[in-house]
Amino acid sequence: MSTEILDMRTRDKARVPPDQAVTKGWPILHAGLIPRFDPAKWRFKLLGLVEREVTLNWTEFDALPKTTILSDIHCVTGWSKLDNEWWGVPIQAVLELARPKAEATHVMVHAHGGYTTNLPLAELDQTDVLLAQRHNGEPLTPEHGYPLRLVVPKLYFWKSAKWVSGLEFMTQDQPGFWEVRGYHMHGDPWRSERYW
Ligand SMILES: Nc1nc2c(c(=O)[nH]1)N[C@H]1C(S)=C(S)[C@@H](COP(=O)(O)O)O[C@H]1N2
Ligand SMILES: [Mo]
Protein backbone atom coordinates (compact mmCIF):
# COMPACT_ATOMS: atom_id res chain seq x y z
CA MET A 1 0.00 0.00 0.00
CA SER A 2 1.32 3.43 -0.91
CA THR A 3 2.04 5.76 2.00
CA GLU A 4 2.53 8.79 -0.21
CA ILE A 5 0.03 11.60 0.38
CA LEU A 6 -1.09 13.68 -2.58
CA ASP A 7 -1.51 17.27 -1.38
CA MET A 8 -4.35 18.75 -3.45
CA ARG A 9 -5.14 21.69 -1.19
CA THR A 10 -5.39 24.92 -3.10
CA ARG A 11 -2.35 27.16 -3.15
CA ASP A 12 -4.33 30.20 -4.26
CA LYS A 13 -3.78 33.41 -2.31
CA ALA A 14 -7.24 32.96 -0.91
CA ARG A 15 -7.52 29.54 0.63
CA VAL A 16 -11.27 29.89 1.17
CA PRO A 17 -13.76 30.76 -1.62
CA PRO A 18 -16.05 33.83 -1.46
CA ASP A 19 -18.60 33.99 1.38
CA GLN A 20 -17.39 30.79 3.05
CA ALA A 21 -16.50 30.49 6.77
CA VAL A 22 -14.06 27.88 8.07
CA THR A 23 -15.45 25.38 10.57
CA LYS A 24 -13.51 22.97 12.77
CA GLY A 25 -16.43 20.58 13.12
CA TRP A 26 -18.02 18.54 10.39
CA PRO A 27 -21.73 19.24 9.84
CA ILE A 28 -23.92 16.35 8.70
CA LEU A 29 -26.24 17.21 5.82
CA HIS A 30 -28.38 14.92 3.70
CA ALA A 31 -31.88 14.32 2.43
CA GLY A 32 -33.53 11.08 3.51
CA LEU A 33 -32.32 8.14 5.58
CA ILE A 34 -28.83 6.68 6.03
CA PRO A 35 -28.74 3.45 4.00
CA ARG A 36 -27.58 0.33 5.87
CA PHE A 37 -24.37 -1.24 4.49
CA ASP A 38 -24.74 -4.94 3.72
CA PRO A 39 -21.40 -6.14 2.24
CA ALA A 40 -23.15 -9.15 0.67
CA LYS A 41 -25.67 -6.99 -1.23
CA TRP A 42 -23.61 -3.84 -1.89
CA ARG A 43 -22.86 -3.11 -5.57
CA PHE A 44 -21.07 -0.35 -7.48
CA LYS A 45 -22.03 0.15 -11.14
CA LEU A 46 -20.43 1.90 -14.10
CA LEU A 47 -23.06 2.26 -16.80
CA GLY A 48 -24.32 4.30 -19.73
CA LEU A 49 -21.88 5.42 -22.41
CA VAL A 50 -18.98 3.13 -21.55
CA GLU A 51 -17.00 0.55 -23.55
CA ARG A 52 -17.77 -1.99 -20.82
CA GLU A 53 -20.56 -1.85 -18.23
CA VAL A 54 -19.12 -2.96 -14.89
CA THR A 55 -20.72 -4.12 -11.65
CA LEU A 56 -18.42 -4.60 -8.67
CA ASN A 57 -19.26 -6.24 -5.36
CA TRP A 58 -17.64 -5.02 -2.15
CA THR A 59 -14.73 -7.51 -2.28
CA GLU A 60 -13.95 -6.52 -5.88
CA PHE A 61 -14.23 -2.81 -5.15
CA ASP A 62 -12.07 -3.01 -2.05
CA ALA A 63 -9.33 -4.76 -4.08
CA LEU A 64 -8.84 -1.69 -6.32
CA PRO A 65 -5.70 0.45 -5.80
CA LYS A 66 -5.82 3.10 -3.07
CA THR A 67 -4.50 6.60 -2.71
CA THR A 68 -4.39 9.26 0.02
CA ILE A 69 -5.40 12.81 -0.94
CA LEU A 70 -5.43 16.00 1.13
CA SER A 71 -8.12 18.48 0.13
CA ASP A 72 -10.61 21.08 1.38
CA ILE A 73 -14.41 20.88 1.63
CA HIS A 74 -16.62 23.81 0.58
CA CYS A 75 -20.34 23.43 1.30
CA VAL A 76 -22.88 25.62 -0.52
CA THR A 77 -24.51 26.43 2.85
CA GLY A 78 -21.39 28.49 3.69
CA TRP A 79 -18.99 26.34 5.68
CA SER A 80 -15.55 25.15 4.59
CA LYS A 81 -13.55 22.41 6.30
CA LEU A 82 -9.83 22.52 5.51
CA ASP A 83 -7.14 19.80 5.51
CA ASN A 84 -9.16 16.62 4.99
CA GLU A 85 -7.13 13.46 4.47
CA TRP A 86 -9.11 11.06 2.29
CA TRP A 87 -8.11 7.45 1.61
CA GLY A 88 -9.75 5.41 -1.11
CA VAL A 89 -9.80 4.52 -4.80
CA PRO A 90 -8.58 7.18 -7.27
CA ILE A 91 -11.28 7.93 -9.84
CA GLN A 92 -8.93 7.01 -12.71
CA ALA A 93 -8.84 3.41 -11.43
CA VAL A 94 -12.61 3.00 -11.92
CA LEU A 95 -12.73 5.01 -15.18
CA GLU A 96 -10.12 2.63 -16.63
CA LEU A 97 -12.34 -0.37 -15.85
CA ALA A 98 -15.31 0.93 -17.86
CA ARG A 99 -13.63 3.33 -20.33
CA PRO A 100 -16.20 6.10 -21.03
CA LYS A 101 -16.92 6.50 -24.74
CA ALA A 102 -15.78 9.63 -26.61
CA GLU A 103 -19.40 10.93 -26.71
CA ALA A 104 -19.70 10.87 -22.91
CA THR A 105 -19.50 14.45 -21.63
CA HIS A 106 -21.41 14.33 -18.33
CA VAL A 107 -21.88 11.97 -15.42
CA MET A 108 -24.83 11.25 -13.14
CA VAL A 109 -23.58 10.07 -9.76
CA HIS A 110 -26.00 7.62 -8.08
CA ALA A 111 -26.16 6.84 -4.38
CA HIS A 112 -27.77 4.07 -2.34
CA GLY A 113 -30.99 5.62 -1.03
CA GLY A 114 -31.74 7.39 -4.31
CA TYR A 115 -29.68 10.61 -4.17
CA THR A 116 -28.18 11.75 -7.47
CA THR A 117 -25.93 14.59 -8.57
CA ASN A 118 -24.52 15.57 -11.98
CA LEU A 119 -21.21 16.91 -13.14
CA PRO A 120 -19.11 17.23 -16.31
CA LEU A 121 -16.90 14.19 -16.96
CA ALA A 122 -13.92 16.57 -17.16
CA GLU A 123 -14.58 17.63 -13.53
CA LEU A 124 -14.83 14.02 -12.37
CA ASP A 125 -11.69 12.91 -14.20
CA GLN A 126 -9.27 14.92 -12.04
CA THR A 127 -6.31 13.73 -9.97
CA ASP A 128 -7.85 15.09 -6.74
CA VAL A 129 -11.08 13.07 -7.13
CA LEU A 130 -11.52 9.75 -5.33
CA LEU A 131 -14.04 7.26 -4.00
CA ALA A 132 -13.22 7.61 -0.32
CA GLN A 133 -13.41 4.91 2.34
CA ARG A 134 -11.57 6.76 5.12
CA HIS A 135 -11.34 10.33 6.42
CA ASN A 136 -8.41 11.45 8.59
CA GLY A 137 -7.36 7.85 9.14
CA GLU A 138 -10.75 6.50 10.28
CA PRO A 139 -13.40 4.63 8.29
CA LEU A 140 -16.20 6.99 7.24
CA THR A 141 -18.97 7.06 9.80
CA PRO A 142 -22.44 6.01 8.53
CA GLU A 143 -23.67 9.61 8.53
CA HIS A 144 -20.70 10.78 6.40
CA GLY A 145 -21.17 8.06 3.77
CA TYR A 146 -19.85 4.71 5.03
CA PRO A 147 -18.73 2.58 3.30
CA LEU A 148 -17.99 4.81 0.29
CA ARG A 149 -18.43 8.41 -0.82
CA LEU A 150 -17.34 10.38 -3.83
CA VAL A 151 -15.06 13.36 -3.11
CA VAL A 152 -14.81 16.14 -5.75
CA PRO A 153 -12.82 18.90 -4.00
CA LYS A 154 -13.09 21.54 -6.74
CA LEU A 155 -16.92 21.63 -6.63
CA TYR A 156 -19.35 22.40 -3.78
CA PHE A 157 -19.75 19.43 -1.46
CA TRP A 158 -23.25 18.43 -2.61
CA LYS A 159 -21.53 16.92 -5.69
CA SER A 160 -19.62 14.58 -3.32
CA ALA A 161 -22.30 11.90 -3.00
CA LYS A 162 -22.32 9.83 0.18
CA TRP A 163 -23.13 6.07 -0.01
CA VAL A 164 -22.21 6.23 -3.70
CA SER A 165 -23.55 3.31 -5.77
CA GLY A 166 -22.58 4.11 -9.34
CA LEU A 167 -21.61 6.43 -12.15
CA GLU A 168 -23.73 6.86 -15.27
CA PHE A 169 -22.04 8.33 -18.34
CA MET A 170 -24.21 10.57 -20.54
CA THR A 171 -24.07 12.62 -23.77
CA GLN A 172 -25.63 15.67 -22.12
CA ASP A 173 -26.03 17.29 -18.73
CA GLN A 174 -29.06 16.24 -16.65
CA PRO A 175 -29.98 17.70 -13.27
CA GLY A 176 -29.60 15.53 -10.15
CA PHE A 177 -31.50 15.69 -6.82
CA TRP A 178 -30.50 19.22 -5.73
CA GLU A 179 -29.97 20.53 -9.25
CA VAL A 180 -33.68 19.87 -10.00
CA ARG A 181 -34.42 21.98 -6.90
CA GLY A 182 -32.39 24.98 -8.06
CA TYR A 183 -28.79 24.17 -7.17
CA HIS A 184 -26.23 25.01 -9.83
CA MET A 185 -25.55 22.48 -12.62
CA HIS A 186 -21.78 23.08 -12.23
CA GLY A 187 -21.16 24.32 -8.65
CA ASP A 188 -17.70 25.90 -8.66
CA PRO A 189 -17.14 27.53 -5.21
CA TRP A 190 -14.53 29.94 -6.60
CA ARG A 191 -17.21 31.39 -8.90
CA SER A 192 -19.99 31.21 -6.27
CA GLU A 193 -22.02 28.91 -8.54
CA ARG A 194 -24.56 28.18 -5.79
CA TYR A 195 -28.06 28.37 -7.25
CA TRP A 196 -29.63 29.17 -10.59
N1 LIG B 1 -26.24 10.22 -0.79
C1 LIG B 1 -26.24 11.52 -0.48
N2 LIG B 1 -25.09 12.20 -0.60
C2 LIG B 1 -25.04 13.51 -0.29
C3 LIG B 1 -26.19 14.19 0.17
C4 LIG B 1 -27.40 13.45 0.28
O1 LIG B 1 -28.47 13.97 0.64
N3 LIG B 1 -27.37 12.12 -0.04
N4 LIG B 1 -26.12 15.53 0.46
C5 LIG B 1 -25.02 16.29 -0.12
C6 LIG B 1 -24.86 17.59 0.51
S1 LIG B 1 -26.05 18.74 0.13
C7 LIG B 1 -23.79 17.90 1.29
S2 LIG B 1 -23.54 19.47 1.82
C8 LIG B 1 -22.82 16.84 1.69
C9 LIG B 1 -22.68 16.81 3.19
O2 LIG B 1 -21.76 15.80 3.55
P1 LIG B 1 -21.45 15.58 5.08
O3 LIG B 1 -22.76 15.26 5.76
O4 LIG B 1 -20.47 14.47 5.15
O5 LIG B 1 -20.88 16.87 5.62
O6 LIG B 1 -23.19 15.56 1.24
C10 LIG B 1 -23.69 15.54 -0.07
N5 LIG B 1 -23.86 14.17 -0.43
MO1 LIG C 1 -25.28 20.77 1.07
GROMACS .gro file of C-alpha atoms and ligand atoms in nm:
model
  221
    1MET     CA    1   0.000   0.000   0.000
    2SER     CA    2   0.132   0.343  -0.091
    3THR     CA    3   0.204   0.576   0.200
    4GLU     CA    4   0.253   0.879  -0.021
    5ILE     CA    5   0.003   1.160   0.038
    6LEU     CA    6  -0.109   1.368  -0.258
    7ASP     CA    7  -0.151   1.727  -0.138
    8MET     CA    8  -0.435   1.875  -0.345
    9ARG     CA    9  -0.514   2.169  -0.119
   10THR     CA   10  -0.539   2.492  -0.310
   11ARG     CA   11  -0.235   2.716  -0.315
   12ASP     CA   12  -0.433   3.020  -0.426
   13LYS     CA   13  -0.378   3.341  -0.231
   14ALA     CA   14  -0.724   3.296  -0.091
   15ARG     CA   15  -0.752   2.954   0.063
   16VAL     CA   16  -1.127   2.989   0.117
   17PRO     CA   17  -1.376   3.076  -0.162
   18PRO     CA   18  -1.605   3.383  -0.146
   19ASP     CA   19  -1.860   3.399   0.138
   20GLN     CA   20  -1.739   3.079   0.305
   21ALA     CA   21  -1.650   3.049   0.677
   22VAL     CA   22  -1.406   2.788   0.807
   23THR     CA   23  -1.545   2.538   1.057
   24LYS     CA   24  -1.351   2.297   1.277
   25GLY     CA   25  -1.643   2.058   1.312
   26TRP     CA   26  -1.802   1.854   1.039
   27PRO     CA   27  -2.173   1.924   0.984
   28ILE     CA   28  -2.392   1.635   0.870
   29LEU     CA   29  -2.624   1.721   0.582
   30HIS     CA   30  -2.838   1.492   0.370
   31ALA     CA   31  -3.188   1.432   0.243
   32GLY     CA   32  -3.353   1.108   0.351
   33LEU     CA   33  -3.232   0.814   0.558
   34ILE     CA   34  -2.883   0.668   0.603
   35PRO     CA   35  -2.874   0.345   0.400
   36ARG     CA   36  -2.758   0.033   0.587
   37PHE     CA   37  -2.437  -0.124   0.449
   38ASP     CA   38  -2.474  -0.494   0.372
   39PRO     CA   39  -2.140  -0.614   0.224
   40ALA     CA   40  -2.315  -0.915   0.067
   41LYS     CA   41  -2.567  -0.699  -0.123
   42TRP     CA   42  -2.361  -0.384  -0.189
   43ARG     CA   43  -2.286  -0.311  -0.557
   44PHE     CA   44  -2.107  -0.035  -0.748
   45LYS     CA   45  -2.203   0.015  -1.114
   46LEU     CA   46  -2.043   0.190  -1.410
   47LEU     CA   47  -2.306   0.226  -1.680
   48GLY     CA   48  -2.432   0.430  -1.973
   49LEU     CA   49  -2.188   0.542  -2.241
   50VAL     CA   50  -1.898   0.313  -2.155
   51GLU     CA   51  -1.700   0.055  -2.355
   52ARG     CA   52  -1.777  -0.199  -2.082
   53GLU     CA   53  -2.056  -0.185  -1.823
   54VAL     CA   54  -1.912  -0.296  -1.489
   55THR     CA   55  -2.072  -0.412  -1.165
   56LEU     CA   56  -1.842  -0.460  -0.867
   57ASN     CA   57  -1.926  -0.624  -0.536
   58TRP     CA   58  -1.764  -0.502  -0.215
   59THR     CA   59  -1.473  -0.751  -0.228
   60GLU     CA   60  -1.395  -0.652  -0.588
   61PHE     CA   61  -1.423  -0.281  -0.515
   62ASP     CA   62  -1.207  -0.301  -0.205
   63ALA     CA   63  -0.933  -0.476  -0.408
   64LEU     CA   64  -0.884  -0.169  -0.632
   65PRO     CA   65  -0.570   0.045  -0.580
   66LYS     CA   66  -0.582   0.310  -0.307
   67THR     CA   67  -0.450   0.660  -0.271
   68THR     CA   68  -0.439   0.926   0.002
   69ILE     CA   69  -0.540   1.281  -0.094
   70LEU     CA   70  -0.543   1.600   0.113
   71SER     CA   71  -0.812   1.848   0.013
   72ASP     CA   72  -1.061   2.108   0.138
   73ILE     CA   73  -1.441   2.088   0.163
   74HIS     CA   74  -1.662   2.381   0.058
   75CYS     CA   75  -2.034   2.343   0.130
   76VAL     CA   76  -2.288   2.562  -0.052
   77THR     CA   77  -2.451   2.643   0.285
   78GLY     CA   78  -2.139   2.849   0.369
   79TRP     CA   79  -1.899   2.634   0.568
   80SER     CA   80  -1.555   2.515   0.459
   81LYS     CA   81  -1.355   2.241   0.630
   82LEU     CA   82  -0.983   2.252   0.551
   83ASP     CA   83  -0.714   1.980   0.551
   84ASN     CA   84  -0.916   1.662   0.499
   85GLU     CA   85  -0.713   1.346   0.447
   86TRP     CA   86  -0.911   1.106   0.229
   87TRP     CA   87  -0.811   0.745   0.161
   88GLY     CA   88  -0.975   0.541  -0.111
   89VAL     CA   89  -0.980   0.452  -0.480
   90PRO     CA   90  -0.858   0.718  -0.727
   91ILE     CA   91  -1.128   0.793  -0.984
   92GLN     CA   92  -0.893   0.701  -1.271
   93ALA     CA   93  -0.884   0.341  -1.143
   94VAL     CA   94  -1.261   0.300  -1.192
   95LEU     CA   95  -1.273   0.501  -1.518
   96GLU     CA   96  -1.012   0.263  -1.663
   97LEU     CA   97  -1.234  -0.037  -1.585
   98ALA     CA   98  -1.531   0.093  -1.786
   99ARG     CA   99  -1.363   0.333  -2.033
  100PRO     CA  100  -1.620   0.610  -2.103
  101LYS     CA  101  -1.692   0.650  -2.474
  102ALA     CA  102  -1.578   0.963  -2.661
  103GLU     CA  103  -1.940   1.093  -2.671
  104ALA     CA  104  -1.970   1.087  -2.291
  105THR     CA  105  -1.950   1.445  -2.163
  106HIS     CA  106  -2.141   1.433  -1.833
  107VAL     CA  107  -2.188   1.197  -1.542
  108MET     CA  108  -2.483   1.125  -1.314
  109VAL     CA  109  -2.358   1.007  -0.976
  110HIS     CA  110  -2.600   0.762  -0.808
  111ALA     CA  111  -2.616   0.684  -0.438
  112HIS     CA  112  -2.777   0.407  -0.234
  113GLY     CA  113  -3.099   0.562  -0.103
  114GLY     CA  114  -3.174   0.739  -0.431
  115TYR     CA  115  -2.968   1.061  -0.417
  116THR     CA  116  -2.818   1.175  -0.747
  117THR     CA  117  -2.593   1.459  -0.857
  118ASN     CA  118  -2.452   1.557  -1.198
  119LEU     CA  119  -2.121   1.691  -1.314
  120PRO     CA  120  -1.911   1.723  -1.631
  121LEU     CA  121  -1.690   1.419  -1.696
  122ALA     CA  122  -1.392   1.657  -1.716
  123GLU     CA  123  -1.458   1.763  -1.353
  124LEU     CA  124  -1.483   1.402  -1.237
  125ASP     CA  125  -1.169   1.291  -1.420
  126GLN     CA  126  -0.927   1.492  -1.204
  127THR     CA  127  -0.631   1.373  -0.997
  128ASP     CA  128  -0.785   1.509  -0.674
  129VAL     CA  129  -1.108   1.307  -0.713
  130LEU     CA  130  -1.152   0.975  -0.533
  131LEU     CA  131  -1.404   0.726  -0.400
  132ALA     CA  132  -1.322   0.761  -0.032
  133GLN     CA  133  -1.341   0.491   0.234
  134ARG     CA  134  -1.157   0.676   0.512
  135HIS     CA  135  -1.134   1.033   0.642
  136ASN     CA  136  -0.841   1.145   0.859
  137GLY     CA  137  -0.736   0.785   0.914
  138GLU     CA  138  -1.075   0.650   1.028
  139PRO     CA  139  -1.340   0.463   0.829
  140LEU     CA  140  -1.620   0.699   0.724
  141THR     CA  141  -1.897   0.706   0.980
  142PRO     CA  142  -2.244   0.601   0.853
  143GLU     CA  143  -2.367   0.961   0.853
  144HIS     CA  144  -2.070   1.078   0.640
  145GLY     CA  145  -2.117   0.806   0.377
  146TYR     CA  146  -1.985   0.471   0.503
  147PRO     CA  147  -1.873   0.258   0.330
  148LEU     CA  148  -1.799   0.481   0.029
  149ARG     CA  149  -1.843   0.841  -0.082
  150LEU     CA  150  -1.734   1.038  -0.383
  151VAL     CA  151  -1.506   1.336  -0.311
  152VAL     CA  152  -1.481   1.614  -0.575
  153PRO     CA  153  -1.282   1.890  -0.400
  154LYS     CA  154  -1.309   2.154  -0.674
  155LEU     CA  155  -1.692   2.163  -0.663
  156TYR     CA  156  -1.935   2.240  -0.378
  157PHE     CA  157  -1.975   1.943  -0.146
  158TRP     CA  158  -2.325   1.843  -0.261
  159LYS     CA  159  -2.153   1.692  -0.569
  160SER     CA  160  -1.962   1.458  -0.332
  161ALA     CA  161  -2.230   1.190  -0.300
  162LYS     CA  162  -2.232   0.983   0.018
  163TRP     CA  163  -2.313   0.607  -0.001
  164VAL     CA  164  -2.221   0.623  -0.370
  165SER     CA  165  -2.355   0.331  -0.577
  166GLY     CA  166  -2.258   0.411  -0.934
  167LEU     CA  167  -2.161   0.643  -1.215
  168GLU     CA  168  -2.373   0.686  -1.527
  169PHE     CA  169  -2.204   0.833  -1.834
  170MET     CA  170  -2.421   1.057  -2.054
  171THR     CA  171  -2.407   1.262  -2.377
  172GLN     CA  172  -2.563   1.567  -2.212
  173ASP     CA  173  -2.603   1.729  -1.873
  174GLN     CA  174  -2.906   1.624  -1.665
  175PRO     CA  175  -2.998   1.770  -1.327
  176GLY     CA  176  -2.960   1.553  -1.015
  177PHE     CA  177  -3.150   1.569  -0.682
  178TRP     CA  178  -3.050   1.922  -0.573
  179GLU     CA  179  -2.997   2.053  -0.925
  180VAL     CA  180  -3.368   1.987  -1.000
  181ARG     CA  181  -3.442   2.198  -0.690
  182GLY     CA  182  -3.239   2.498  -0.806
  183TYR     CA  183  -2.879   2.417  -0.717
  184HIS     CA  184  -2.623   2.501  -0.983
  185MET     CA  185  -2.555   2.248  -1.262
  186HIS     CA  186  -2.178   2.308  -1.223
  187GLY     CA  187  -2.116   2.432  -0.865
  188ASP     CA  188  -1.770   2.590  -0.866
  189PRO     CA  189  -1.714   2.753  -0.521
  190TRP     CA  190  -1.453   2.994  -0.660
  191ARG     CA  191  -1.721   3.139  -0.890
  192SER     CA  192  -1.999   3.121  -0.627
  193GLU     CA  193  -2.202   2.891  -0.854
  194ARG     CA  194  -2.456   2.818  -0.579
  195TYR     CA  195  -2.806   2.837  -0.725
  196TRP     CA  196  -2.963   2.917  -1.059
  197LIG     N1  197  -2.624   1.022  -0.079
  197LIG     C1  198  -2.624   1.152  -0.048
  197LIG     N2  199  -2.509   1.220  -0.060
  197LIG     C2  200  -2.504   1.351  -0.029
  197LIG     C3  201  -2.619   1.419   0.017
  197LIG     C4  202  -2.740   1.345   0.028
  197LIG     O1  203  -2.847   1.397   0.064
  197LIG     N3  204  -2.737   1.212  -0.004
  197LIG     N4  205  -2.612   1.553   0.046
  197LIG     C5  206  -2.502   1.629  -0.012
  197LIG     C6  207  -2.486   1.759   0.051
  197LIG     S1  208  -2.605   1.874   0.013
  197LIG     C7  209  -2.379   1.790   0.129
  197LIG     S2  210  -2.354   1.947   0.182
  197LIG     C8  211  -2.282   1.684   0.169
  197LIG     C9  212  -2.268   1.681   0.319
  197LIG     O2  213  -2.176   1.580   0.355
  197LIG     P1  214  -2.145   1.558   0.508
  197LIG     O3  215  -2.276   1.526   0.576
  197LIG     O4  216  -2.047   1.447   0.515
  197LIG     O5  217  -2.088   1.687   0.562
  197LIG     O6  218  -2.319   1.556   0.124
  197LIG    C10  219  -2.369   1.554  -0.007
  197LIG     N5  220  -2.386   1.417  -0.043
  198MO      MO  221  -2.528   2.077   0.107
   0.00000   0.00000   0.00000
